[in-house]
Coordinates of C-alpha atoms and ligand atoms in Angstrom, one line a residue:
X1 CA -21.4 -6.4 70.8
X2 CA -22.0 -10.3 70.9
X3 CA -19.5 -13.0 69.6
X4 CA -21.4 -13.5 66.7
X5 CA -21.1 -9.8 65.6
X6 CA -17.6 -9.6 66.2
X7 CA -16.8 -12.8 63.9
X8 CA -19.1 -11.5 61.2
X9 CA -17.3 -7.9 60.9
X10 CA -18.3 -4.8 59.6
X11 CA -18.5 -3.3 56.2
X12 CA -16.2 -0.9 54.7
X13 CA -17.2 2.6 52.9
X14 CA -16.8 1.9 49.1
X15 CA -16.5 -1.6 48.9
X16 CA -18.6 -3.9 47.2
X17 CA -19.5 -7.1 48.9
X18 CA -20.7 -10.1 46.5
X19 CA -22.9 -11.9 49.6
X20 CA -23.4 -15.4 49.2
X21 CA -26.7 -16.3 51.1
X22 CA -26.8 -20.2 50.3
X23 CA -29.6 -22.6 49.0
X24 CA -32.5 -20.9 50.3
X25 CA -32.8 -21.7 54.2
X26 CA -31.7 -18.4 56.0
X27 CA -29.9 -20.6 58.5
X28 CA -27.2 -21.7 56.1
X29 CA -26.0 -18.2 55.8
X30 CA -22.5 -17.8 57.0
X31 CA -21.7 -15.6 60.1
X32 CA -20.0 -13.2 57.6
X33 CA -22.7 -13.1 55.0
X34 CA -25.3 -12.6 57.6
X35 CA -23.4 -9.7 59.1
X36 CA -22.9 -7.6 56.1
X37 CA -26.7 -8.1 55.3
X38 CA -27.3 -6.0 58.2
X39 CA -23.9 -3.8 57.8
X40 CA -23.8 -2.4 54.4
X41 CA -25.3 1.0 53.7
X42 CA -27.0 -0.7 50.2
X43 CA -28.3 -4.0 50.0
X44 CA -28.5 -4.8 46.0
X45 CA -30.3 -7.5 44.4
X46 CA -31.3 -9.1 41.3
X47 CA -34.6 -10.1 40.4
X48 CA -36.9 -11.7 37.8
X49 CA -39.8 -9.2 36.8
X50 CA -42.8 -9.5 38.8
X51 CA -40.8 -11.5 41.8
X52 CA -39.5 -10.6 44.9
X53 CA -36.0 -11.8 44.0
X54 CA -34.8 -15.1 45.5
X55 CA -31.7 -14.2 47.2
X56 CA -33.8 -11.2 48.7
X57 CA -36.3 -13.4 50.0
X58 CA -33.6 -15.8 51.7
X59 CA -32.4 -12.8 53.5
X60 CA -35.8 -11.4 54.8
X61 CA -35.6 -12.5 58.2
X62 CA -32.3 -10.6 58.9
X63 CA -33.1 -7.0 57.6
X64 CA -32.9 -3.9 59.2
X65 CA -35.7 -1.7 58.9
X66 CA -35.1 1.1 57.0
X67 CA -32.3 0.0 55.1
X68 CA -31.8 1.3 51.6
X69 CA -32.1 -1.5 49.2
X70 CA -31.5 -1.5 45.2
X71 CA -33.4 -4.0 43.0
X72 CA -32.1 -4.7 39.9
X73 CA -34.6 -6.5 37.7
X74 CA -33.7 -9.0 34.5
X75 CA -35.2 -7.8 31.3
X76 CA -35.3 -11.6 30.6
X77 CA -34.1 -15.0 32.1
X78 CA -35.0 -18.2 30.3
X79 CA -37.6 -17.1 27.7
X80 CA -35.3 -17.2 25.2
X81 CA -31.9 -19.2 24.6
X82 CA -28.9 -17.5 26.5
X83 CA -26.9 -18.2 23.0
X84 CA -29.6 -15.9 21.4
X85 CA -28.3 -12.5 19.9
X86 CA -31.4 -11.4 21.7
X87 CA -30.4 -12.5 25.0
X88 CA -27.1 -11.5 24.9
X89 CA -27.8 -8.0 23.6
X90 CA -30.5 -7.4 26.4
X91 CA -28.4 -9.2 29.1
X92 CA -25.5 -7.5 28.2
X93 CA -27.0 -3.9 28.4
X94 CA -28.7 -4.7 31.7
X95 CA -25.1 -5.7 33.1
X96 CA -23.6 -2.9 31.9
X97 CA -26.3 -0.5 33.3
X98 CA -26.3 -2.4 36.6
X99 CA -22.3 -2.1 37.1
X100 CA -22.5 1.5 36.6
X101 CA -25.1 2.0 39.1
X102 CA -23.1 0.0 41.3
X103 CA -20.0 1.9 40.5
X104 CA -21.7 5.5 41.1
X105 CA -22.9 4.2 44.6
X106 CA -19.2 2.9 45.5
X107 CA -17.9 6.4 44.3
X108 CA -20.3 8.1 46.7
X109 CA -18.4 6.1 49.5
X110 CA -21.6 3.5 50.0
X111 CA -20.7 0.1 51.1
X112 CA -22.9 -2.1 48.8
X113 CA -23.8 -6.0 49.4
X114 CA -24.6 -7.6 46.3
X115 CA -26.7 -10.7 47.4
X116 CA -26.0 -14.0 45.4
X117 CA -28.1 -17.2 45.9
X118 CA -25.7 -20.1 46.7
X119 CA -22.0 -19.2 46.0
X120 CA -21.2 -15.8 44.3
X121 CA -18.6 -17.5 42.1
X122 CA -20.7 -20.5 41.0
X123 CA -22.8 -19.7 38.0
X124 CA -23.9 -16.3 39.8
X125 CA -24.8 -12.8 38.2
X126 CA -22.6 -11.2 40.8
X127 CA -19.8 -12.5 38.5
X128 CA -20.8 -10.1 35.7
X129 CA -20.4 -7.3 38.5
X130 CA -17.2 -8.7 39.7
X131 CA -15.5 -8.6 36.3
X132 CA -16.4 -5.1 35.4
X133 CA -15.8 -3.4 38.8
X134 CA -13.1 -5.5 40.8
X135 CA -10.1 -4.0 39.2
X136 CA -11.5 -0.1 40.1
X137 CA -13.1 -1.0 43.5
X138 CA -12.3 -3.0 46.6
X139 CA -14.3 -6.2 46.3
X140 CA -14.8 -8.8 49.0
X141 CA -16.5 -12.2 48.0
X142 CA -18.2 -13.9 50.8
X143 CA -18.5 -17.8 49.9
X144 CA -22.0 -19.2 50.4
X145 CA -23.2 -23.1 50.8
X146 CA -24.1 -24.0 47.3
X147 CA -27.4 -24.8 45.9
X148 CA -26.1 -28.3 44.9
X149 CA -25.1 -29.1 48.8
X150 CA -28.1 -27.5 50.1
X151 CA -29.9 -30.2 47.9
X152 CA -28.1 -33.0 48.3
X153 CA -28.3 -32.8 51.9
X154 CA -32.0 -32.2 52.1
X155 CA -32.2 -35.4 49.6
X156 CA -30.1 -37.4 51.8
X157 CA -27.7 -38.4 48.8
X158 CA -23.9 -38.8 49.7
X159 CA -22.4 -37.8 46.3
X160 CA -18.8 -38.9 45.9
X161 CA -16.9 -41.7 47.5
X162 CA -13.1 -42.6 47.4
X163 CA -12.2 -42.0 43.8
X164 CA -15.4 -41.0 42.0
X165 CA -15.1 -38.1 39.8
X166 CA -17.9 -35.4 40.0
X167 CA -19.4 -33.6 37.0
X168 CA -21.4 -30.3 37.1
X169 CA -23.3 -30.0 34.0
X170 CA -25.8 -26.8 33.0
X171 CA -28.9 -28.7 31.9
X172 CA -28.8 -26.0 29.1
X173 CA -26.3 -28.4 27.1
X174 CA -27.3 -30.1 24.0
X175 CA -28.8 -33.4 24.7
X176 CA -25.7 -35.4 22.7
X177 CA -23.1 -33.5 24.7
X178 CA -25.0 -34.4 28.4
X179 CA -25.2 -38.3 27.4
X180 CA -21.5 -37.9 26.5
X181 CA -20.5 -36.0 29.9
X182 CA -22.7 -38.1 32.2
X183 CA -21.2 -41.3 30.7
X184 CA -17.8 -40.1 31.5
X185 CA -18.6 -39.1 35.0
X186 CA -19.1 -41.3 38.4
X187 CA -21.2 -38.4 40.0
X188 CA -23.3 -35.6 38.3
X189 CA -25.3 -32.6 39.3
X190 CA -27.5 -31.4 36.6
X191 CA -28.1 -27.7 37.2
X192 CA -30.7 -25.0 35.3
X193 CA -33.1 -28.0 35.0
X194 CA -36.2 -25.6 34.4
X195 CA -37.2 -25.6 30.7
X196 CA -34.8 -28.3 30.2
X197 CA -36.5 -30.9 32.3
X198 CA -37.5 -33.4 29.4
X199 CA -34.0 -33.4 27.8
X200 CA -32.4 -33.5 30.8
X201 CA -34.4 -37.0 31.7
X202 CA -33.9 -38.3 28.1
X203 CA -30.0 -37.9 28.6
X204 CA -29.9 -39.5 31.9
X205 CA -31.8 -42.3 30.8
X206 CA -29.8 -42.4 27.2
X207 CA -26.3 -42.7 29.9
X208 CA -28.2 -45.6 32.1
X209 CA -28.5 -43.3 35.3
X210 CA -32.1 -42.9 35.6
X211 CA -32.5 -45.6 38.4
X212 CA -29.8 -43.2 40.3
X213 CA -30.9 -39.8 39.7
X214 CA -33.1 -37.8 42.0
X215 CA -35.0 -34.4 41.1
X216 CA -34.7 -31.8 43.8
X217 CA -36.8 -28.5 43.6
X218 CA -36.4 -25.2 45.6
X219 CA -34.0 -27.3 47.9
X220 CA -33.9 -26.4 51.5
X221 CA -36.6 -23.4 51.0
X222 CA -40.2 -24.2 52.2
X223 CA -41.7 -25.6 49.3
X224 CA -39.2 -28.1 48.5
X225 CA -39.8 -31.1 46.5
X226 CA -37.6 -34.3 46.2
X227 CA -38.6 -37.1 44.1
X228 CA -36.8 -39.7 41.7
X229 CA -36.1 -38.4 38.2
X230 CA -38.1 -41.4 37.0
X231 CA -41.2 -40.1 38.5
X232 CA -40.8 -36.6 37.0
X233 CA -43.2 -36.6 33.8
X234 CA -43.8 -32.9 33.2
X235 CA -41.7 -31.2 30.5
X236 CA -40.5 -28.5 32.5
X237 CA -39.5 -27.8 36.1
X238 CA -39.1 -24.9 38.6
X239 CA -36.3 -22.8 38.1
X240 CA -34.7 -23.8 41.2
X241 CA -34.4 -27.4 40.2
X242 CA -31.4 -29.9 40.0
X243 CA -30.6 -33.5 39.2
X244 CA -28.1 -35.4 41.5
X245 CA -26.6 -38.7 40.6
X246 CA -24.8 -40.0 43.6
X247 CA -21.7 -41.9 42.8
X248 CA -21.0 -45.5 44.1
X249 CA -17.2 -45.5 44.4
X250 CA -15.1 -47.1 47.3
X251 CA -17.7 -47.4 50.3
X252 CA -15.9 -49.2 53.2
Ligands
SAM301 C1 -27.8 -19.2 38.0 S1 -27.4 -20.4 39.0 C2 -27.0 -20.2 40.7 C3 -26.4 -21.3 41.5 C4 -25.9 -20.4 43.1 N1 -25.0 -19.6 42.7 C5 -25.1 -21.8 43.5 O1 -24.0 -21.5 44.2 O2 -26.0 -22.9 43.7 C6 -29.0 -20.8 39.4 C7 -29.4 -22.7 39.2 O3 -28.9 -23.4 40.5 C8 -29.5 -24.4 41.1 N2 -30.2 -24.2 42.4 C9 -29.6 -23.4 42.8 N3 -30.1 -23.0 44.2 C10 -30.8 -24.1 44.5 C11 -32.1 -24.8 45.3 N4 -32.0 -24.3 46.5 N5 -32.5 -25.9 44.9 C12 -32.5 -26.4 43.5 N6 -31.8 -25.9 42.6 C13 -31.1 -24.8 42.7 C14 -30.6 -24.6 39.8 O4 -30.3 -25.7 39.3 C15 -30.9 -23.2 39.3 O5 -31.3 -23.2 37.7

């Protein structure tokens, strides 16, 4: 066994692993995450209908032939607002059914690795499984490099200097709320840009930050795009997109 295998460790029967797979480039997986992807009995992942699943795609170079997989397909994603009754009803039922399916595997004594883009405890669907299963089954969460750290690294943007405060804002907030929060922060990350791109851009401009704002799409992935937000004129961005506004604090 190599030193890397020893460091990565093994998977235990009947345990659920929330595996953070990082922002996109497979080389940014931790040793523990890479080891578990290969060691668990069942590799589980969420995916949007008709797509391979981003977290599953990220770990493709590591997969062991013949490993059991479970794909859980979202009934909807960002087609309807998350506040709507339809979204909450359908996604709530989907998460309950997924947790039941995972519980069945765990009761059978299988080790299950549920993949999570970036870090599992940062706006991750995994959290909805953790909430339902962690009191009944052993769960290990493996932290991952977040999408935002992958993006600011690729955009070459040091984000927080000295006493700078950093606001992490979902682009799904209302425009006024975005402006208000942006005015209070020294540095900001705006997640979930996708269909909210035009609104996010207006809010950043209203907060007087457009000249510093950078749009990063699919950071660290093969088809990554990085450009000033001021040059983004389309009303909609990619689902995997964020806006970064670096701080300007104490630079010695
Ligand atoms: C549901 S959140 C998942 C966040 C993830 N758990 C993390 O640690 O980054 C999805 C949002 O994360 C952001 N995101 C994650 N990875 C990204 C990447 N590689 N490039 C751009 N945006 C990314 C996008 O704003 C996307 O809408």
